[in-house]
Amino acid sequence: MAALWQKLVGLVRRDDQSIALPTSPGVVAPAPPASPTPDEATPFLASPPRLAKHLPHTGGIPSYDSTATLINSPSSSSFDSESLYEHHRSLFTWTEGLAEAKILIRLTCPVVFTYLLQSSINMASVFSLGHLGAEELAASALATMLASVTGWAVGIGLVTALDTLCSQSFTGSQDVHAVGTYLQRGIIIITACHVPIVAIWWHSESLLLLLNQDPVVARLAGLYLQYLALGCLPNLLFECVKRFLQAQGIMHASTLVLCFVAPLNMALNYALVWWEPVALGFIGAPLATSISYWLMFILLCLYTAYIDGYQAWGGWSWKAFTKLGQFLRLGLPGVLMICAEWWAFEYVSLTVSYFGNTSLAAQSVIMTTSSLSFQIPQGIGVVSTTRVGNLLGAGRAHAAHLSSLLSIGLAVILGLSNSAIFVAISPWWGHAFTSVPEVITLVAQLMKVAAIFQVCDGLATVTGGILRGMGKQRLGALLNIPAYYAIAIPLGLYLGFRGGYGIFGIWAGLCIGIFAVAFGQLFFYFRTNWEYEVERCRKRVGEEGSEYLTHV
């Protein structure tokens, strides 16, 4: 652990060196930006002229002197708590903070609603199959878990590269179609990646039998995944197009699509599972989900083509088949970052099953509740990724710093609010899911533990989003892996089994692991040299072959 910590500190120290980045041959390094005057009011998000008319999506506030204070700011490695407070107080005004907070809240609301609707796609299948029988319900839960760890986690991890590349190039590149080129590369890589995922799902019954699962449940889970495989590619491509639009500040497009698809998915689940004229029984649920994934992807593409977002597309180009390594340098660490977290949570759910059916039932209630509350910090994290990436691409180190700080503050406030709600509803929340007294009592006790989890989880999610906006997926992976697999899981197993605390020990280990992630990401966040991050962004955008954006 000591060696890993030294490596992490060294990684950040290398990033904090305020030296000029090497430029491509023939490209002149940009001069330091001049401070804007009141007569030179510029958009909060500077961009190439051809994109200026599309910037209302991202919101704007009057410009302000962002350079003078940054040039004389202390180095990131010399902060102590007092100087950090004074430094931040000197950087930002209440007017700037209030304006940016309004933008963050306005952008976050549709994103949170989008994720809530998206989570209902899978929940509809659970409700549909729950009345068929215990084996069908168990098979769907097992199939959903296997789909998460072998498919969705890998695909979403790769797509995190678009969080960085699209958001930074939208404001940082003179090429209006650079964002579209990155999307095309994402489509190429995701299409190739989905082939082994589908192969695993198609033969999942054999895999589950090797893991000593019940033969009947394994057969049904394998059948579920074979039909779900039909929707694997469109769901991942939907995530790609969603990032493409979010980078342009178009947050509401996926919300509108899901407002139509989510209710339709519920109707499809009922019809294909239960409605006699077309009822297919068990396979109806995954088939309905796959149809919904195709509708989500097609409708979002139609929105982009005919309503908004097409301006950054530019059409298919052979250029998309080049420089795939740049995408993978961000995408592969993103896979490690996402998989480390998702796999840890799935492992915890499996471990709880050893404590009996009561603990397993209570765990199901807590995880369902936590997954719903998680959509709030996840929405803030997505918006912070886009805002930080946009602002760094525009050369606005000051604004990126402000936006990230406000995102963290918002995460803390909403995390505390979630915690208070968890404690307040804990005595009666279990009644909404079951009538078994033992489960209700255990849920009431676990809700208080989960309340502590809310703040740490929110902080970890939002700071992780900020890291992705800066293109630091590798740092996130290096923090997540030891936090979950050297702290959370071993400590939880020790407290749960050797310590005799049962499911409470498992959750205690998980809370401590999440705290380690949040603390580690905050530690490196507060060491960030924002001027240097702008230069790193310029170098990354420059690798695409476009000219550097001139400061305004």
XYZ file of C-alpha atoms in Angstrom:
552
model
C 0.000 0.000 0.000
C 2.866 2.395 0.787
C 4.439 1.769 -2.607
C 1.113 2.357 -4.357
C 0.572 5.608 -2.444
C 4.023 6.847 -3.466
C 3.217 5.992 -7.066
C -0.032 7.965 -6.876
C 1.666 10.999 -5.335
C 4.379 10.807 -7.970
C 1.777 10.652 -10.710
C 0.140 13.840 -9.489
C 3.442 15.617 -8.948
C 4.333 14.954 -12.565
C 0.981 16.412 -13.590
C 1.455 19.451 -11.344
C 4.701 20.608 -12.925
C 3.868 23.899 -14.555
C 6.085 23.471 -17.589
C 5.281 24.009 -21.215
C 3.961 20.942 -22.937
C 5.692 19.786 -26.105
C 3.844 20.962 -29.169
C 3.332 19.264 -32.471
C 5.757 20.239 -35.257
C 4.775 23.552 -36.730
C 2.415 24.424 -33.883
C 3.299 27.442 -31.798
C 2.593 27.133 -28.090
C -0.149 29.553 -27.058
C 0.767 32.688 -25.199
C -0.693 33.320 -21.744
C -4.210 34.690 -22.080
C -4.870 38.354 -21.546
C -7.323 39.342 -18.875
C -10.673 40.362 -20.372
C -11.922 43.862 -19.768
C -15.504 44.797 -19.027
C -15.862 45.928 -22.647
C -14.798 42.506 -23.890
C -17.668 40.512 -22.459
C -17.270 36.962 -23.684
C -19.350 33.833 -23.172
C -18.566 31.812 -20.084
C -17.841 28.943 -22.461
C -15.563 30.243 -25.175
C -15.812 28.310 -28.403
C -15.057 28.430 -32.100
C -17.238 31.029 -33.844
C -19.210 28.356 -35.691
C -20.385 26.934 -32.384
C -21.246 30.213 -30.715
C -24.920 30.082 -31.610
C -25.277 26.681 -29.936
C -23.833 27.714 -26.579
C -27.139 28.617 -24.882
C -27.407 24.903 -24.084
C -24.486 25.210 -21.694
C -25.594 28.398 -20.090
C -23.534 31.509 -19.711
C -22.575 34.211 -17.266
C -20.660 37.410 -17.849
C -16.915 37.074 -18.178
C -14.621 37.989 -15.356
C -10.933 38.356 -14.756
C -9.867 34.737 -14.567
C -6.195 35.114 -15.225
C -4.673 37.603 -12.843
C -5.372 35.646 -9.691
C -4.347 32.350 -11.257
C -0.946 33.563 -12.409
C -0.039 34.539 -8.863
C -1.705 31.567 -7.194
C 0.323 29.298 -4.915
C 1.496 25.995 -6.307
C -0.819 23.093 -5.688
C 1.698 21.323 -3.519
C 2.091 24.215 -1.060
C -1.490 24.486 0.181
C -2.334 24.204 3.845
C -5.869 24.532 5.164
C -5.609 28.276 5.903
C -3.922 29.236 2.641
C -6.347 27.001 0.737
C -9.314 28.861 2.228
C -7.792 32.268 1.517
C -6.818 31.186 -2.003
C -10.319 30.007 -2.873
C -11.897 33.094 -1.289
C -9.670 35.336 -3.414
C -10.468 33.407 -6.590
C -14.258 33.470 -6.615
C -17.002 36.002 -5.998
C -20.536 35.345 -4.824
C -21.880 36.499 -8.198
C -19.765 33.991 -10.086
C -20.575 31.204 -7.661
C -24.317 31.840 -7.732
C -24.399 31.992 -11.523
C -22.459 28.740 -11.901
C -24.565 27.023 -9.228
C -27.710 27.894 -11.195
C -26.176 26.375 -14.329
C -25.184 23.188 -12.484
C -28.636 22.733 -10.964
C -30.375 23.443 -14.273
C -28.232 20.879 -16.090
C -28.379 18.297 -13.296
C -32.175 18.016 -13.067
C -32.769 16.431 -16.512
C -29.745 14.152 -16.085
C -31.015 12.799 -12.744
C -34.458 12.250 -14.252
C -32.828 10.459 -17.195
C -31.023 7.994 -14.927
C -34.157 7.364 -12.884
C -36.086 6.526 -16.050
C -33.211 4.412 -17.335
C -33.107 2.371 -14.135
C -36.815 1.644 -14.553
C -36.063 -0.341 -17.733
C -34.538 -3.210 -15.743
C -36.896 -2.840 -12.791
C -39.873 -3.441 -15.086
C -38.498 -6.893 -15.917
C -38.128 -7.732 -12.227
C -41.749 -6.789 -11.516
C -42.976 -8.731 -14.561
C -41.109 -11.934 -13.699
C -41.639 -11.759 -9.937
C -45.135 -13.205 -10.297
C -44.055 -16.134 -12.500
C -42.249 -17.925 -9.690
C -39.202 -17.958 -7.437
C -36.944 -19.667 -9.997
C -37.790 -17.135 -12.713
C -37.145 -14.218 -10.349
C -33.841 -15.706 -9.168
C -32.783 -16.346 -12.775
C -33.503 -12.764 -13.817
C -31.539 -11.426 -10.826
C -28.608 -13.717 -11.627
C -28.702 -12.776 -15.317
C -28.857 -9.067 -14.492
C -25.824 -9.388 -12.226
C -23.844 -11.302 -14.870
C -24.817 -8.747 -17.525
C -23.542 -5.953 -15.274
C -20.155 -7.467 -14.484
C -19.362 -8.878 -17.935
C -21.069 -6.370 -20.218
C -22.397 -3.068 -18.992
C -19.444 -2.287 -16.699
C -16.958 -2.889 -19.524
C -18.955 -0.934 -22.106
C -19.717 2.020 -19.832
C -16.060 2.079 -18.783
C -14.951 2.435 -22.403
C -17.543 5.130 -23.021
C -16.001 7.281 -20.247
C -13.363 8.226 -22.821
C -16.079 10.210 -24.600
C -16.787 12.097 -21.361
C -13.310 13.582 -21.647
C -12.713 13.784 -25.388
C -16.097 15.129 -26.494
C -16.489 17.721 -23.742
C -12.961 19.096 -24.156
C -12.966 19.141 -27.957
C -16.388 20.828 -28.150
C -14.943 24.059 -26.741
C -11.240 23.440 -27.314
C -11.058 22.556 -30.999
C -11.345 24.851 -34.008
C -12.763 21.873 -35.907
C -16.517 21.982 -35.351
C -16.765 18.275 -36.240
C -14.066 16.989 -33.861
C -16.755 15.890 -31.392
C -18.401 13.833 -34.122
C -15.092 12.195 -34.995
C -14.637 11.096 -31.393
C -18.179 9.710 -31.369
C -17.416 7.684 -34.493
C -14.320 6.228 -32.832
C -16.430 5.339 -29.834
C -18.955 3.588 -32.068
C -16.179 1.603 -33.764
C -14.606 0.480 -30.479
C -17.930 -0.297 -28.773
C -19.087 -2.319 -31.784
C -15.908 -4.392 -31.637
C -16.127 -4.711 -27.843
C -19.707 -5.969 -27.850
C -18.780 -9.116 -29.835
C -16.986 -10.898 -26.943
C -19.657 -9.643 -24.528
C -22.402 -11.271 -26.596
C -20.318 -14.453 -26.880
C -20.073 -14.666 -23.075
C -23.790 -14.048 -22.660
C -24.668 -16.633 -25.306
C -22.745 -19.342 -23.415
C -23.580 -18.067 -19.926
C -25.480 -21.228 -18.928
C -22.263 -23.262 -19.093
C -20.443 -20.567 -17.146
C -23.077 -20.538 -14.398
C -23.018 -24.331 -14.127
C -19.247 -24.149 -13.616
C -19.981 -21.779 -10.723
C -22.233 -24.443 -9.136
C -25.488 -22.575 -9.702
C -28.785 -24.449 -9.635
C -29.239 -26.120 -13.081
C -32.788 -24.835 -13.571
C -31.856 -21.279 -12.571
C -28.706 -21.446 -14.722
C -30.719 -22.547 -17.766
C -33.253 -19.744 -17.326
C -30.533 -17.139 -16.688
C -28.696 -18.270 -19.824
C -31.912 -17.982 -21.828
C -32.523 -14.503 -20.392
C -29.048 -13.327 -21.444
C -29.391 -14.735 -24.960
C -32.428 -12.533 -25.564
C -30.864 -9.590 -23.722
C -27.857 -9.887 -26.055
C -30.098 -8.603 -28.853
C -30.099 -5.229 -27.088
C -26.475 -5.110 -25.970
C -25.121 -3.065 -28.885
C -27.925 -0.467 -29.104
C -27.798 0.176 -25.351
C -24.052 0.866 -25.457
C -24.411 2.987 -28.603
C -27.172 4.938 -26.843
C -24.621 5.747 -24.131
C -22.175 6.961 -26.798
C -24.692 9.286 -28.448
C -25.849 10.489 -25.018
C -22.278 11.578 -24.192
C -21.989 13.226 -27.615
C -25.044 15.368 -26.865
C -24.136 16.040 -23.230
C -20.754 17.391 -24.337
C -22.690 20.009 -26.322
C -24.784 20.861 -23.267
C -27.864 19.070 -24.630
C -28.873 17.263 -21.459
C -32.605 16.951 -22.086
C -32.532 14.849 -25.266
C -32.126 11.487 -23.539
C -34.720 12.552 -20.962
C -37.304 13.157 -23.671
C -36.502 9.826 -25.316
C -36.824 7.926 -22.045
C -40.062 9.706 -21.137
C -41.500 7.897 -24.151
C -39.596 4.589 -23.960
C -39.830 3.892 -20.196
C -43.668 3.673 -20.072
C -43.657 1.764 -23.359
C -41.162 -0.692 -21.852
C -43.541 -1.382 -18.961
C -46.356 -2.040 -21.420
C -44.113 -4.317 -23.500
C -43.101 -6.278 -20.411
C -46.717 -6.835 -19.467
C -47.744 -7.751 -23.006
C -44.852 -10.101 -23.805
C -44.907 -11.831 -20.412
C -48.615 -11.917 -19.490
C -50.979 -10.727 -22.237
C -52.459 -13.901 -23.736
C -52.531 -13.008 -27.455
C -48.742 -12.460 -27.540
C -47.536 -13.787 -24.151
C -44.112 -15.429 -24.352
C -43.670 -16.006 -20.634
C -40.168 -15.783 -19.201
C -38.360 -14.745 -22.407
C -40.819 -11.891 -22.892
C -39.061 -9.737 -20.276
C -35.542 -9.710 -21.810
C -37.070 -9.385 -25.275
C -39.049 -6.325 -24.157
C -35.867 -4.844 -22.682
C -33.951 -5.405 -25.927
C -36.717 -3.793 -27.974
C -36.639 -0.810 -25.601
C -32.859 -0.482 -26.000
C -33.251 -0.354 -29.782
C -35.973 2.282 -29.478
C -33.802 4.375 -27.139
C -30.893 4.332 -29.584
C -32.963 4.973 -32.720
C -34.997 7.802 -31.182
C -31.893 9.530 -29.789
C -30.256 9.326 -33.229
C -33.395 10.803 -34.817
C -33.390 13.606 -32.242
C -29.766 14.344 -33.084
C -30.317 14.258 -36.843
C -33.500 16.326 -37.018
C -33.693 18.485 -33.878
C -30.353 19.326 -32.254
C -26.790 18.095 -31.928
C -26.197 17.376 -35.618
C -24.027 20.502 -35.900
C -21.043 18.651 -34.411
C -21.501 15.413 -36.377
C -19.910 16.118 -39.760
C -20.679 12.780 -41.385
C -18.781 9.508 -41.448
C -15.073 9.802 -42.123
C -12.171 7.383 -42.529
C -10.430 9.624 -40.001
C -12.454 7.834 -37.330
C -10.396 4.685 -37.888
C -7.180 6.501 -36.945
C -5.821 7.368 -33.496
C -7.927 4.753 -31.757
C -5.079 4.429 -29.259
C -5.884 7.860 -27.821
C -9.432 6.670 -27.136
C -8.226 3.454 -25.523
C -5.683 5.288 -23.339
C -8.661 6.877 -21.611
C -11.208 4.106 -22.125
C -9.245 1.178 -20.693
C -8.495 2.919 -17.360
C -12.175 3.879 -17.384
C -13.036 0.174 -17.633
C -10.858 -0.557 -14.598
C -12.386 2.377 -12.714
C -15.994 1.318 -13.366
C -15.440 -2.436 -13.065
C -13.630 -2.069 -9.741
C -16.700 -0.390 -8.255
C -19.452 -2.433 -9.901
C -17.791 -5.793 -9.284
C -17.219 -4.932 -5.627
C -20.916 -4.201 -5.097
C -21.967 -7.405 -6.850
C -19.495 -9.366 -4.730
C -20.934 -7.835 -1.574
C -24.434 -8.900 -2.648
C -23.227 -12.462 -3.189
C -21.453 -12.509 0.179
C -24.587 -11.433 2.044
C -26.373 -14.576 0.822
C -24.238 -16.602 3.279
C -25.969 -14.898 6.221
C -29.382 -16.337 5.355
C -32.557 -15.353 3.578
C -33.447 -12.580 6.024
C -30.155 -10.778 5.425
C -30.436 -11.354 1.679
C -33.947 -9.893 1.594
C -32.857 -6.867 3.636
C -29.831 -6.416 1.363
C -32.128 -6.367 -1.661
C -34.249 -3.607 -0.112
C -31.217 -1.519 0.875
C -29.524 -1.875 -2.529
C -32.732 -0.976 -4.368
C -33.170 2.108 -2.188
C -29.506 3.119 -2.465
C -29.544 2.686 -6.236
C -32.445 5.136 -6.458
C -30.770 7.724 -4.221
C -27.509 7.205 -6.150
C -29.062 8.725 -9.271
C -28.765 12.186 -7.686
C -24.962 12.238 -7.187
C -24.571 10.355 -10.455
C -26.401 13.174 -12.233
C -24.163 15.764 -10.561
C -21.117 13.691 -11.520
C -22.151 13.571 -15.187
C -22.749 17.324 -15.292
C -19.456 18.063 -13.510
C -17.640 15.890 -16.063
C -19.146 17.842 -18.944
C -18.718 21.278 -17.362
C -15.113 20.729 -16.317
C -14.256 19.278 -19.734
C -15.988 22.149 -21.576
C -14.328 24.805 -19.451
C -10.858 23.293 -19.692
C -11.307 23.019 -23.450
C -12.240 26.704 -23.540
C -9.096 27.595 -21.583
C -11.089 28.693 -18.516
C -9.028 27.281 -15.670
C -10.660 29.636 -13.179
C -14.192 28.676 -14.205
C -13.398 24.944 -14.243
C -12.046 25.231 -10.698
C -15.153 27.085 -9.548
C -17.546 24.635 -11.220
C -15.803 21.622 -9.699
C -15.846 23.122 -6.192
C -19.547 23.877 -6.450
C -20.219 20.345 -7.699
C -18.483 18.938 -4.637
C -20.420 21.279 -2.353
C -23.680 20.292 -4.013
C -22.792 16.614 -3.571
C -22.182 17.122 0.158
C -25.453 19.023 0.670
C -27.544 16.476 -1.222
C -25.671 13.584 0.403
C -26.528 14.935 3.850
C -30.136 15.385 2.723
C -30.272 11.779 1.529
C -28.792 10.645 4.843
C -31.444 12.527 6.799
C -34.184 10.989 4.646
C -32.759 7.490 5.151
C -32.798 7.934 8.922
C -36.286 9.469 8.921
C -37.935 6.693 6.891
C -35.975 3.796 8.417
C -38.675 2.690 10.937
C -41.346 2.048 8.287
C -39.472 1.696 4.973
C -39.300 -2.084 5.138
C -43.112 -2.299 5.176
C -43.136 -1.030 1.582
C -41.322 -4.173 0.425
C -42.315 -7.017 2.724
C -44.547 -8.069 5.596
C -41.934 -10.304 7.283
C -41.176 -8.766 10.734
C -37.540 -9.937 10.839
C -36.756 -8.351 7.470
C -38.520 -5.108 8.424
C -36.476 -4.847 11.636
C -33.199 -5.537 9.827
C -34.012 -3.009 7.101
C -34.674 -0.347 9.752
C -31.244 -0.986 11.289
C -29.384 -1.134 7.958
C -30.969 2.094 6.729
C -29.009 3.969 9.407
C -25.758 2.397 8.187
C -26.683 3.186 4.583
C -27.305 6.802 5.647
C -23.590 7.171 6.434
C -22.831 5.648 3.054
C -24.763 8.384 1.187
C -22.338 11.257 1.801
C -19.205 9.243 1.001
C -20.770 7.703 -2.091
C -21.897 11.094 -3.367
C -18.449 12.598 -2.865
C -16.746 9.650 -4.555
C -19.129 9.825 -7.521
C -18.781 13.563 -8.116
C -15.015 13.720 -7.646
C -14.740 10.748 -9.995
C -16.753 12.742 -12.544
C -14.386 15.689 -12.154
C -11.402 13.408 -12.737
C -13.014 12.122 -15.942
C -13.580 15.698 -17.074
C -9.840 16.262 -16.664
C -9.010 12.991 -18.421
C -7.644 11.296 -15.292
C -9.395 7.946 -15.557
C -6.108 6.214 -14.754
C -5.888 7.973 -11.389
C -9.473 6.975 -10.633
C -8.669 3.348 -11.415
C -5.538 3.414 -9.243
C -7.631 4.691 -6.336
C -10.681 2.466 -6.820
C -8.901 -0.881 -7.081
C -7.040 -0.792 -3.721
C -9.908 0.981 -1.938
C -12.379 -1.755 -2.819
C -10.176 -4.839 -2.986
C -7.566 -4.068 -0.325
C -9.832 -2.245 2.136
C -13.604 -2.586 1.601
C -13.972 -6.277 0.766
C -11.272 -7.742 3.098
C -12.376 -5.561 6.012
C -16.040 -6.348 5.371
C -15.353 -10.092 5.248
C -13.327 -9.922 8.454
C -15.960 -7.923 10.337
C -18.834 -9.931 8.903
C -17.476 -13.445 9.504
C -14.597 -13.313 11.982
C -15.950 -10.323 13.898
C -19.448 -11.757 14.059
C -21.178 -8.591 12.856
C -22.820 -10.294 9.891
C -24.319 -8.041 7.260
C -23.456 -4.975 9.355
C -19.780 -5.856 9.089
C -20.054 -6.178 5.302
C -21.646 -2.740 5.070
C -19.120 -1.225 7.481
C -16.280 -2.414 5.243
C -18.058 -1.020 2.190
C -18.553 2.372 3.855
C -14.881 2.574 4.827
C -13.838 1.609 1.301
C -16.070 4.292 -0.247
C -14.661 6.814 2.226
C -11.146 5.857 1.094
C -12.135 6.458 -2.545
C -13.704 9.828 -1.731
C -10.767 10.933 0.450
C -8.193 9.831 -2.122
C -9.934 11.613 -4.989
C -10.400 14.759 -2.891
C -6.719 14.671 -1.907
C -5.582 14.687 -5.516
C -8.315 17.106 -6.534
C -7.056 19.755 -4.103
C -3.549 19.299 -5.520
C -4.752 20.061 -9.036
C -2.931 22.774 -10.977
C -5.785 24.058 -13.117
C -3.610 26.096 -15.462
C -1.637 22.982 -16.243
C -4.841 21.001 -16.801
C -5.755 23.526 -19.495
C -2.398 22.861 -21.154
C -2.931 19.096 -20.938
C -6.322 19.596 -22.545
C -4.791 21.682 -25.336
C -2.247 18.978 -26.003
C -4.985 16.321 -26.102
C -7.126 18.368 -28.480
C -4.008 19.142 -30.512
C -3.439 15.420 -31.044
C -6.612 15.431 -33.124
C -4.832 17.712 -35.534
C -6.864 20.830 -34.914
C -5.411 24.180 -34.068
C -5.285 25.258 -30.481
C -8.076 27.514 -29.381
C -6.983 31.125 -29.042
C -7.758 32.593 -25.657
C -10.446 35.234 -25.678
